[in-house]
JSON list of C-alpha atoms in Angstrom, two decimals:
[
{"chain": "A", "resi": 1, "resn": "ASP", "atom": "CA", "xyz": [85.05, -29.51, 28.92]},
{"chain": "A", "resi": 2, "resn": "ASP", "atom": "CA", "xyz": [83.94, -31.64, 31.87]},
{"chain": "A", "resi": 3, "resn": "THR", "atom": "CA", "xyz": [82.54, -28.71, 33.87]},
{"chain": "A", "resi": 4, "resn": "THR", "atom": "CA", "xyz": [80.17, -27.80, 31.04]},
{"chain": "A", "resi": 5, "resn": "LEU", "atom": "CA", "xyz": [79.07, -31.41, 30.65]},
{"chain": "A", "resi": 6, "resn": "VAL", "atom": "CA", "xyz": [78.37, -31.75, 34.37]},
{"chain": "A", "resi": 7, "resn": "ALA", "atom": "CA", "xyz": [76.33, -28.53, 34.30]},
{"chain": "A", "resi": 8, "resn": "VAL", "atom": "CA", "xyz": [74.31, -29.68, 31.28]},
{"chain": "A", "resi": 9, "resn": "VAL", "atom": "CA", "xyz": [73.69, -33.11, 32.82]},
{"chain": "A", "resi": 10, "resn": "ASP", "atom": "CA", "xyz": [72.48, -31.39, 36.01]},
{"chain": "A", "resi": 11, "resn": "GLN", "atom": "CA", "xyz": [70.19, -29.22, 33.86]},
{"chain": "A", "resi": 12, "resn": "LEU", "atom": "CA", "xyz": [68.93, -32.33, 32.05]},
{"chain": "A", "resi": 13, "resn": "LYS", "atom": "CA", "xyz": [68.12, -33.99, 35.38]},
{"chain": "A", "resi": 14, "resn": "THR", "atom": "CA", "xyz": [66.31, -30.86, 36.60]},
{"chain": "A", "resi": 15, "resn": "ASP", "atom": "CA", "xyz": [64.33, -30.55, 33.35]},
{"chain": "A", "resi": 16, "resn": "LEU", "atom": "CA", "xyz": [63.24, -34.19, 33.66]},
{"chain": "A", "resi": 17, "resn": "GLU", "atom": "CA", "xyz": [62.24, -33.80, 37.31]},
{"chain": "A", "resi": 18, "resn": "ASP", "atom": "CA", "xyz": [60.33, -30.58, 36.56]},
{"chain": "A", "resi": 19, "resn": "GLY", "atom": "CA", "xyz": [58.52, -32.19, 33.65]},
{"chain": "A", "resi": 20, "resn": "LYS", "atom": "CA", "xyz": [60.06, -29.84, 31.07]},
{"chain": "A", "resi": 21, "resn": "LEU", "atom": "CA", "xyz": [61.37, -32.93, 29.27]},
{"chain": "A", "resi": 22, "resn": "ASN", "atom": "CA", "xyz": [59.64, -36.25, 28.78]},
{"chain": "A", "resi": 23, "resn": "PHE", "atom": "CA", "xyz": [61.23, -39.47, 29.93]},
{"chain": "A", "resi": 24, "resn": "GLY", "atom": "CA", "xyz": [60.46, -41.00, 26.52]},
{"chain": "A", "resi": 25, "resn": "MET", "atom": "CA", "xyz": [63.32, -39.25, 24.69]},
{"chain": "A", "resi": 26, "resn": "THR", "atom": "CA", "xyz": [65.07, -40.76, 21.71]},
{"chain": "A", "resi": 27, "resn": "THR", "atom": "CA", "xyz": [68.83, -40.70, 21.32]},
{"chain": "A", "resi": 28, "resn": "ASP", "atom": "CA", "xyz": [68.44, -38.06, 18.58]},
{"chain": "A", "resi": 29, "resn": "GLN", "atom": "CA", "xyz": [66.42, -35.82, 20.91]},
{"chain": "A", "resi": 30, "resn": "LEU", "atom": "CA", "xyz": [69.03, -36.22, 23.64]},
{"chain": "A", "resi": 31, "resn": "LEU", "atom": "CA", "xyz": [71.86, -35.43, 21.21]},
{"chain": "A", "resi": 32, "resn": "ASP", "atom": "CA", "xyz": [69.92, -32.33, 20.09]},
{"chain": "A", "resi": 33, "resn": "TYR", "atom": "CA", "xyz": [69.51, -31.33, 23.74]},
{"chain": "A", "resi": 34, "resn": "PHE", "atom": "CA", "xyz": [73.27, -31.49, 24.26]},
{"chain": "A", "resi": 35, "resn": "GLN", "atom": "CA", "xyz": [73.86, -29.68, 20.97]},
{"chain": "A", "resi": 36, "resn": "ASP", "atom": "CA", "xyz": [71.68, -26.80, 22.22]},
{"chain": "A", "resi": 37, "resn": "TYR", "atom": "CA", "xyz": [74.34, -26.36, 24.91]},
{"chain": "A", "resi": 38, "resn": "ASP", "atom": "CA", "xyz": [77.20, -26.60, 22.37]},
{"chain": "A", "resi": 39, "resn": "ILE", "atom": "CA", "xyz": [78.09, -30.17, 23.33]},
{"chain": "A", "resi": 40, "resn": "ILE", "atom": "CA", "xyz": [78.45, -32.06, 20.08]},
{"chain": "A", "resi": 41, "resn": "LEU", "atom": "CA", "xyz": [78.18, -35.83, 20.46]},
{"chain": "A", "resi": 42, "resn": "ASP", "atom": "CA", "xyz": [77.32, -38.76, 18.26]},
{"chain": "A", "resi": 43, "resn": "VAL", "atom": "CA", "xyz": [75.49, -41.95, 19.27]},
{"chain": "A", "resi": 44, "resn": "THR", "atom": "CA", "xyz": [78.76, -43.81, 19.90]},
{"chain": "A", "resi": 45, "resn": "ASP", "atom": "CA", "xyz": [79.90, -41.06, 22.28]},
{"chain": "A", "resi": 46, "resn": "LEU", "atom": "CA", "xyz": [76.57, -41.28, 24.04]},
{"chain": "A", "resi": 47, "resn": "TYR", "atom": "CA", "xyz": [76.79, -45.06, 24.48]},
{"chain": "A", "resi": 48, "resn": "ASN", "atom": "CA", "xyz": [80.28, -44.69, 25.97]},
{"chain": "A", "resi": 49, "resn": "MET", "atom": "CA", "xyz": [79.35, -41.74, 28.17]},
{"chain": "A", "resi": 50, "resn": "ILE", "atom": "CA", "xyz": [76.32, -43.36, 29.85]},
{"chain": "A", "resi": 51, "resn": "GLN", "atom": "CA", "xyz": [78.71, -45.81, 31.49]},
{"chain": "A", "resi": 52, "resn": "VAL", "atom": "CA", "xyz": [80.74, -43.14, 33.31]},
{"chain": "A", "resi": 53, "resn": "PRO", "atom": "CA", "xyz": [79.98, -40.06, 35.45]},
{"chain": "A", "resi": 54, "resn": "PRO", "atom": "CA", "xyz": [78.16, -37.79, 35.17]},
{"chain": "A", "resi": 55, "resn": "LEU", "atom": "CA", "xyz": [75.76, -39.42, 32.67]},
{"chain": "A", "resi": 56, "resn": "ASP", "atom": "CA", "xyz": [75.68, -42.78, 34.49]},
{"chain": "A", "resi": 57, "resn": "LYS", "atom": "CA", "xyz": [73.84, -40.99, 37.33]},
{"chain": "A", "resi": 58, "resn": "VAL", "atom": "CA", "xyz": [71.04, -39.86, 35.00]},
{"chain": "A", "resi": 59, "resn": "ILE", "atom": "CA", "xyz": [70.78, -42.41, 32.19]},
{"chain": "A", "resi": 60, "resn": "ASP", "atom": "CA", "xyz": [70.12, -46.04, 32.99]},
{"chain": "A", "resi": 61, "resn": "ASN", "atom": "CA", "xyz": [70.35, -47.51, 29.50]},
{"chain": "A", "resi": 62, "resn": "ILE", "atom": "CA", "xyz": [69.69, -47.01, 25.81]},
{"chain": "A", "resi": 63, "resn": "GLN", "atom": "CA", "xyz": [67.30, -49.51, 24.28]},
{"chain": "A", "resi": 64, "resn": "GLY", "atom": "CA", "xyz": [67.12, -49.22, 20.51]},
{"chain": "A", "resi": 65, "resn": "ASP", "atom": "CA", "xyz": [66.90, -45.47, 20.04]},
{"chain": "A", "resi": 66, "resn": "GLU", "atom": "CA", "xyz": [65.02, -44.88, 23.31]},
{"chain": "A", "resi": 67, "resn": "VAL", "atom": "CA", "xyz": [66.86, -43.37, 26.27]},
{"chain": "A", "resi": 68, "resn": "VAL", "atom": "CA", "xyz": [65.96, -44.98, 29.61]},
{"chain": "A", "resi": 69, "resn": "PHE", "atom": "CA", "xyz": [66.56, -42.55, 32.46]},
{"chain": "A", "resi": 70, "resn": "LYS", "atom": "CA", "xyz": [67.22, -43.47, 36.09]},
{"chain": "A", "resi": 71, "resn": "GLY", "atom": "CA", "xyz": [63.95, -43.62, 37.97]},
{"chain": "A", "resi": 72, "resn": "GLN", "atom": "CA", "xyz": [61.94, -43.81, 34.78]},
{"chain": "A", "resi": 73, "resn": "ASN", "atom": "CA", "xyz": [60.61, -47.29, 35.51]},
{"chain": "A", "resi": 74, "resn": "ASP", "atom": "CA", "xyz": [60.00, -46.41, 39.17]},
{"chain": "A", "resi": 75, "resn": "SER", "atom": "CA", "xyz": [57.31, -43.95, 38.08]},
{"chain": "A", "resi": 76, "resn": "GLU", "atom": "CA", "xyz": [55.32, -46.77, 36.51]},
{"chain": "A", "resi": 77, "resn": "ASN", "atom": "CA", "xyz": [54.17, -47.89, 39.98]},
{"chain": "A", "resi": 78, "resn": "PRO", "atom": "CA", "xyz": [55.70, -51.30, 40.62]},
{"chain": "A", "resi": 79, "resn": "ASP", "atom": "CA", "xyz": [52.93, -52.06, 43.18]},
{"chain": "A", "resi": 80, "resn": "GLN", "atom": "CA", "xyz": [50.35, -51.93, 40.42]},
{"chain": "A", "resi": 81, "resn": "GLU", "atom": "CA", "xyz": [51.34, -55.35, 39.14]},
{"chain": "A", "resi": 82, "resn": "SER", "atom": "CA", "xyz": [51.01, -56.98, 42.55]},
{"chain": "A", "resi": 83, "resn": "GLU", "atom": "CA", "xyz": [47.58, -55.34, 42.99]},
{"chain": "A", "resi": 84, "resn": "GLN", "atom": "CA", "xyz": [46.50, -56.82, 39.67]},
{"chain": "A", "resi": 85, "resn": "GLU", "atom": "CA", "xyz": [47.80, -60.22, 40.74]},
{"chain": "A", "resi": 86, "resn": "LYS", "atom": "CA", "xyz": [45.82, -59.99, 44.00]},
{"chain": "A", "resi": 87, "resn": "THR", "atom": "CA", "xyz": [42.66, -59.09, 42.10]},
{"chain": "A", "resi": 88, "resn": "VAL", "atom": "CA", "xyz": [43.10, -62.03, 39.73]},
{"chain": "A", "resi": 89, "resn": "ALA", "atom": "CA", "xyz": [43.70, -64.38, 42.66]},
{"chain": "A", "resi": 90, "resn": "GLN", "atom": "CA", "xyz": [40.57, -63.12, 44.42]},
{"chain": "A", "resi": 91, "resn": "MET", "atom": "CA", "xyz": [38.54, -63.57, 41.23]},
{"chain": "A", "resi": 92, "resn": "ALA", "atom": "CA", "xyz": [39.89, -67.08, 40.83]},
{"chain": "A", "resi": 93, "resn": "LYS", "atom": "CA", "xyz": [38.89, -67.96, 44.41]},
{"chain": "A", "resi": 94, "resn": "LYS", "atom": "CA", "xyz": [35.37, -66.63, 43.85]},
{"chain": "A", "resi": 95, "resn": "ALA", "atom": "CA", "xyz": [35.07, -68.57, 40.59]},
{"chain": "A", "resi": 96, "resn": "MET", "atom": "CA", "xyz": [35.97, -71.84, 42.33]},
{"chain": "A", "resi": 97, "resn": "LYS", "atom": "CA", "xyz": [33.17, -71.48, 44.92]}
]
């Protein structure tokens, strides 16, 4: 039932935010998570469900057998790359002197 699914998806989101679950989950681990709450799905169901509410609010994509959650890539510090680029540019300037 939809109410149960919404509740479990909310719990999933909370567990991720609280660090009880790792962002690097596989599809099998996610299916097991749902099964623990008596929601029996297969991979095809999961692929279909991540495109509609409530799962589309939590899961960004599935790449191979890895689940990519919303906000997962944000935690990797997008500014880090630009800092590295600045450092390389500064080193290049120094090398040309």
